[in-house]
Tab-separated table of C-alpha atoms in Angstrom:
chain	number	residue	atom	x	y	z
O	330	UNK	CA	-40.561	7.025	39.031
O	331	UNK	CA	-39.842	10.746	39.261
O	332	UNK	CA	-37.910	12.877	36.818
O	333	UNK	CA	-34.823	12.951	39.013
O	334	UNK	CA	-34.278	9.221	38.671
O	335	UNK	CA	-34.260	9.599	34.890
O	336	UNK	CA	-31.412	12.097	34.963
O	337	UNK	CA	-28.065	11.009	33.494
O	338	UNK	CA	-25.292	12.651	35.466
O	339	UNK	CA	-22.851	12.510	32.566
O	340	UNK	CA	-19.311	11.208	32.380
O	341	UNK	CA	-15.808	12.366	33.261
O	342	UNK	CA	-12.506	12.105	31.398
O	343	UNK	CA	-9.227	13.508	32.710
O	344	UNK	CA	-11.117	15.499	35.331
O	345	UNK	CA	-13.437	17.135	32.798
O	346	UNK	CA	-17.182	16.605	33.194
O	347	UNK	CA	-19.552	16.281	30.233
O	348	UNK	CA	-23.302	15.850	30.174
O	349	UNK	CA	-23.510	14.842	26.501
O	350	UNK	CA	-22.276	11.331	25.791
O	351	UNK	CA	-21.926	12.094	22.094
O	352	UNK	CA	-18.585	13.301	20.726
O	353	UNK	CA	-18.571	14.455	17.110
O	354	UNK	CA	-16.011	15.273	14.469
O	355	UNK	CA	-15.613	18.495	12.536
O	356	UNK	CA	-14.547	17.197	9.121
O	357	UNK	CA	-16.131	16.050	5.867
O	358	UNK	CA	-18.986	18.565	5.889
O	359	UNK	CA	-19.923	20.576	2.818
O	360	UNK	CA	-19.207	23.853	4.579
O	361	UNK	CA	-18.241	25.274	7.954
O	362	UNK	CA	-21.794	26.591	8.275
O	363	UNK	CA	-23.123	23.025	7.959
O	364	UNK	CA	-20.473	21.867	10.429
O	365	UNK	CA	-21.630	24.387	13.009
O	366	UNK	CA	-25.340	23.667	12.535
O	367	UNK	CA	-24.845	19.904	12.771
O	368	UNK	CA	-22.707	20.084	15.894
O	369	UNK	CA	-25.242	22.368	17.551
O	370	UNK	CA	-28.049	19.918	16.721
O	371	UNK	CA	-26.029	17.006	18.128
O	372	UNK	CA	-25.837	18.527	21.588
O	373	UNK	CA	-22.165	17.498	21.761
O	374	UNK	CA	-19.854	19.353	24.120
O	375	UNK	CA	-16.609	17.818	22.840
O	376	UNK	CA	-15.519	17.906	19.197
O	377	UNK	CA	-12.576	16.209	17.532
O	378	UNK	CA	-10.353	18.268	15.277
O	379	UNK	CA	-8.061	16.729	12.667
O	380	UNK	CA	-5.053	18.982	13.181
O	381	UNK	CA	-3.532	18.100	9.808
O	382	UNK	CA	-6.730	18.728	7.835
O	383	UNK	CA	-8.520	21.683	9.434
O	384	UNK	CA	-7.492	25.333	9.290
O	385	UNK	CA	-6.802	26.428	12.846
O	386	UNK	CA	-4.186	29.107	12.273
O	387	UNK	CA	-4.529	30.927	8.914
O	388	UNK	CA	-6.674	34.043	9.479
O	389	UNK	CA	-6.777	34.678	5.728
O	390	UNK	CA	-8.944	31.580	5.218
O	391	UNK	CA	-12.140	30.455	6.953
O	392	UNK	CA	-11.244	29.107	10.385
O	393	UNK	CA	-13.063	26.402	12.329
O	394	UNK	CA	-12.927	28.487	15.506
O	395	UNK	CA	-15.133	31.151	13.929
O	396	UNK	CA	-17.948	28.625	13.454
O	397	UNK	CA	-17.349	26.177	16.332
O	398	UNK	CA	-16.064	28.390	19.164
O	399	UNK	CA	-13.530	26.741	21.498
O	400	UNK	CA	-15.117	28.790	24.280
O	401	UNK	CA	-18.309	26.782	23.758
O	402	UNK	CA	-16.875	23.347	22.912
O	403	UNK	CA	-13.982	21.278	24.213
O	404	UNK	CA	-11.584	20.768	21.317
O	405	UNK	CA	-10.005	17.321	21.090
O	406	UNK	CA	-7.099	17.477	18.594
O	407	UNK	CA	-6.564	14.171	16.835
O	408	UNK	CA	-3.970	12.602	14.605
O	409	UNK	CA	-6.229	11.617	11.712
O	410	UNK	CA	-4.144	10.769	8.676
O	411	UNK	CA	-1.068	9.740	10.657
O	412	UNK	CA	0.410	6.360	9.772
O	413	UNK	CA	3.520	6.406	11.965
O	414	UNK	CA	4.112	6.999	15.648
O	415	UNK	CA	6.515	9.815	14.819
O	416	UNK	CA	3.953	11.698	12.716
O	417	UNK	CA	1.295	11.320	15.413
O	418	UNK	CA	3.549	12.590	18.199
O	419	UNK	CA	4.798	15.512	16.083
O	420	UNK	CA	1.243	16.476	15.129
O	421	UNK	CA	0.020	16.631	18.714
O	422	UNK	CA	3.078	18.524	19.917
O	423	UNK	CA	2.390	21.131	17.230
O	424	UNK	CA	-1.270	21.234	18.293
O	425	UNK	CA	-0.284	21.902	21.887
O	426	UNK	CA	2.044	24.695	20.818
O	427	UNK	CA	-0.645	26.237	18.611
O	428	UNK	CA	-3.638	26.002	20.914
O	429	UNK	CA	-2.470	24.860	24.308
O	430	UNK	CA	-4.425	21.616	24.000
O	431	UNK	CA	-3.269	18.862	26.330
O	432	UNK	CA	-6.247	16.486	26.128
O	433	UNK	CA	-5.775	14.749	22.782
O	434	UNK	CA	-6.964	11.837	20.705
O	435	UNK	CA	-4.260	9.514	19.426
O	436	UNK	CA	-4.839	7.385	16.363
O	437	UNK	CA	-2.198	5.711	14.232
O	438	UNK	CA	-3.653	4.014	11.192
O	439	UNK	CA	-2.593	1.047	9.138
O	440	UNK	CA	-2.713	1.124	5.335
O	441	UNK	CA	-5.819	1.309	3.118
O	442	UNK	CA	-8.323	-0.078	2.457
O	443	UNK	CA	-9.141	-0.866	6.093
O	444	UNK	CA	-7.214	1.850	7.986
O	445	UNK	CA	-7.254	-0.475	10.975
O	446	UNK	CA	-5.401	0.798	14.061
O	447	UNK	CA	-1.673	0.037	13.898
O	448	UNK	CA	-1.318	-1.144	17.470
O	449	UNK	CA	2.470	-1.400	17.577
O	450	UNK	CA	2.749	2.213	16.439
O	451	UNK	CA	-0.086	3.216	18.772
O	452	UNK	CA	1.774	1.842	21.807
O	453	UNK	CA	4.944	3.639	20.701
O	454	UNK	CA	3.175	6.966	20.229
O	455	UNK	CA	1.167	6.644	23.448
O	456	UNK	CA	4.352	6.025	25.425
O	457	UNK	CA	5.992	9.159	24.002
O	458	UNK	CA	2.936	11.359	24.546
O	459	UNK	CA	2.361	10.171	28.100
O	460	UNK	CA	6.005	10.841	28.913
O	461	UNK	CA	5.407	14.364	27.566
O	462	UNK	CA	2.454	14.820	29.979
O	463	UNK	CA	-0.314	14.661	27.399
O	464	UNK	CA	-3.713	13.347	28.487
O	465	UNK	CA	-4.259	10.677	25.859
O	466	UNK	CA	-7.578	9.346	24.658
O	467	UNK	CA	-6.569	6.492	22.390
O	468	UNK	CA	-8.207	4.919	19.342
O	469	UNK	CA	-7.477	1.208	19.280
O	470	UNK	CA	-8.421	-2.217	18.021
O	471	UNK	CA	-11.364	-4.022	19.621
O	472	UNK	CA	-8.878	-6.110	21.600
O	473	UNK	CA	-9.340	-6.375	25.392
O	474	UNK	CA	-5.659	-7.202	25.976
O	475	UNK	CA	-4.422	-4.192	24.004
O	476	UNK	CA	-7.047	-1.938	25.559
O	477	UNK	CA	-6.041	-2.911	29.088
O	478	UNK	CA	-2.379	-2.361	28.319
O	479	UNK	CA	-3.110	1.156	27.050
O	480	UNK	CA	-5.085	1.905	30.212
O	481	UNK	CA	-2.255	0.618	32.414
O	482	UNK	CA	0.201	2.811	30.512
O	483	UNK	CA	-1.849	5.823	31.610
O	484	UNK	CA	-4.256	6.614	28.760
O	485	UNK	CA	-7.268	8.509	30.106
O	486	UNK	CA	-9.848	6.900	27.775
O	487	UNK	CA	-9.969	3.809	25.576
O	488	UNK	CA	-11.663	4.130	22.184
O	489	UNK	CA	-12.073	0.807	20.368
O	490	UNK	CA	-13.400	0.906	16.836
O	491	UNK	CA	-16.917	-0.325	16.180
O	492	UNK	CA	-15.952	-0.969	12.553
O	493	UNK	CA	-13.406	0.530	10.129
O	494	UNK	CA	-13.387	4.324	9.864
O	495	UNK	CA	-16.123	5.666	7.605
O	496	UNK	CA	-17.542	2.201	6.875
O	497	UNK	CA	-20.946	2.771	8.483
O	498	UNK	CA	-21.091	-0.912	9.452
O	499	UNK	CA	-21.999	-0.301	13.096
O	500	UNK	CA	-20.617	-2.323	16.003
O	501	UNK	CA	-19.441	-5.512	14.317
O	502	UNK	CA	-17.960	-7.181	17.411
O	503	UNK	CA	-20.131	-6.316	20.406
O	504	UNK	CA	-18.685	-9.127	22.509
O	505	UNK	CA	-15.219	-7.548	22.451
O	506	UNK	CA	-16.571	-4.050	23.119
O	507	UNK	CA	-18.432	-5.381	26.134
O	508	UNK	CA	-15.293	-7.213	27.305
O	509	UNK	CA	-13.203	-4.042	27.033
O	510	UNK	CA	-15.772	-2.079	29.031
O	511	UNK	CA	-16.097	-4.784	31.693
O	512	UNK	CA	-12.428	-4.546	32.662
O	513	UNK	CA	-11.840	-0.805	32.155
O	514	UNK	CA	-11.425	1.717	34.947
O	515	UNK	CA	-11.342	4.647	32.515
O	516	UNK	CA	-14.048	5.742	30.061
O	517	UNK	CA	-14.655	3.559	27.015
O	518	UNK	CA	-15.976	5.169	23.830
O	519	UNK	CA	-16.939	3.381	20.639
O	520	UNK	CA	-15.067	5.275	17.950
O	521	UNK	CA	-15.546	4.767	14.201
O	522	UNK	CA	-17.936	2.688	12.129
O	523	UNK	CA	-21.267	3.994	13.402
O	524	UNK	CA	-23.603	4.652	10.469
O	525	UNK	CA	-27.009	5.451	11.903
O	526	UNK	CA	-28.857	6.192	15.119
O	527	UNK	CA	-29.772	2.616	16.026
O	528	UNK	CA	-26.083	1.680	15.964
O	529	UNK	CA	-25.180	4.547	18.281
O	530	UNK	CA	-27.923	3.430	20.662
O	531	UNK	CA	-26.625	-0.146	20.527
O	532	UNK	CA	-23.107	0.993	21.421
O	533	UNK	CA	-24.506	2.730	24.479
O	534	UNK	CA	-26.603	-0.307	25.409
O	535	UNK	CA	-23.333	-2.268	25.638
O	536	UNK	CA	-22.386	0.010	28.530
O	537	UNK	CA	-20.001	2.377	26.765
O	538	UNK	CA	-19.513	5.779	28.343
O	539	UNK	CA	-19.877	7.681	25.076
O	540	UNK	CA	-19.864	7.382	21.289
O	541	UNK	CA	-17.594	9.244	18.888
O	542	UNK	CA	-18.641	9.638	15.260
O	543	UNK	CA	-18.230	11.907	12.276
O	544	UNK	CA	-19.041	10.385	8.880
O	545	UNK	CA	-22.496	9.179	9.979
O	546	UNK	CA	-23.566	12.801	10.350
O	547	UNK	CA	-21.429	14.507	7.708
O	548	UNK	CA	-22.334	12.004	4.969
O	549	UNK	CA	-26.052	11.858	5.750
O	550	UNK	CA	-28.416	13.403	3.204
O	551	UNK	CA	-29.542	15.786	5.952
O	552	UNK	CA	-26.625	16.147	8.390
O	553	UNK	CA	-28.441	18.427	10.826
O	554	UNK	CA	-31.364	16.037	11.176
O	555	UNK	CA	-29.017	13.060	11.545
O	556	UNK	CA	-27.098	14.945	14.235
O	557	UNK	CA	-30.338	15.384	16.173
O	558	UNK	CA	-31.120	11.683	15.694
O	559	UNK	CA	-27.696	10.747	17.105
O	560	UNK	CA	-28.252	13.000	20.107
O	561	UNK	CA	-31.461	11.192	21.029
O	562	UNK	CA	-30.072	7.750	20.170
O	563	UNK	CA	-27.196	8.091	22.614
O	564	UNK	CA	-29.560	9.273	25.340
O	565	UNK	CA	-31.954	6.381	24.654
O	566	UNK	CA	-29.155	3.819	24.580
O	567	UNK	CA	-27.784	5.043	27.898
O	568	UNK	CA	-31.199	4.853	29.569
O	569	UNK	CA	-31.770	1.373	28.135
O	570	UNK	CA	-28.426	0.216	29.556
O	571	UNK	CA	-29.200	1.656	32.980
O	572	UNK	CA	-32.712	0.195	32.923
O	573	UNK	CA	-31.465	-3.349	32.240
O	574	UNK	CA	-33.092	-5.119	29.321
O	575	UNK	CA	-35.428	-8.049	29.729
O	576	UNK	CA	-33.801	-11.479	29.314
O	577	UNK	CA	-33.933	-13.233	25.970
O	578	UNK	CA	-35.872	-16.506	25.820
O	579	UNK	CA	-36.764	-18.761	22.921
O	580	UNK	CA	-40.209	-19.341	24.488
O	581	UNK	CA	-43.112	-16.916	24.364
O	582	UNK	CA	-44.220	-15.245	27.583
O	583	UNK	CA	-47.690	-13.669	27.378
O	584	UNK	CA	-47.726	-10.027	28.371
O	585	UNK	CA	-51.330	-10.319	29.576
O	586	UNK	CA	-52.319	-12.219	32.754
O	587	UNK	CA	-53.122	-15.901	32.210
O	588	UNK	CA	-55.273	-16.169	35.334
O	589	UNK	CA	-58.528	-14.496	36.162
O	590	UNK	CA	-59.526	-14.157	32.522
O	591	UNK	CA	-63.136	-13.852	31.364
O	592	UNK	CA	-64.517	-17.063	29.964
């Protein structure tokens, strides 16, 4: 096998091409310097930005753009912290006015402690944003029926949760993630719940197009090192998926030949 066959040609969303299949957040770090160093180590080309929580417009305070340049990364404004469709739509309209961003991440959350996607509000907000010509990547429940409906509405990417936001529990329902991917004609990203590199690799082994995470890096004891681990995990998981794993079998199967042995 030559090196060319091991190349991953990346993925496309809303006409934009990315080589990195890791998307990372920009919040929860100790400092903007740590944010920048971690994102650089991750190899990510797209970063999510919580419009309601990150300074994007006050030049008298440290600004994210000074540390994570939008000329170098694709910004994906999101609606983190929004609990109603109205708040989510208003937030993204303000983001578009402020930065011209049209590719956005929609999330409408239910109440604590689980912050599970509020799907009724998500459908309402998605409908309004799509009518307003946004390109909507949508965070949703791990529900194949809901995911397909969002795709048919016109969402450009489906982003089912692996587990509740910030829980670090990994992919708790791989069957549903696989089912969502099997029927999707747009990119599918596992979003939320990833806690460590093996879980990111597992999400990719399910066939997902990319993984989105934040807390797993920002809350690690060494965020920069964890970011590098996530970079390699996503690459490894993608190659493992493309390679096709060996079948599982309850019986042993010797790896050495059983004929022609020395006696």
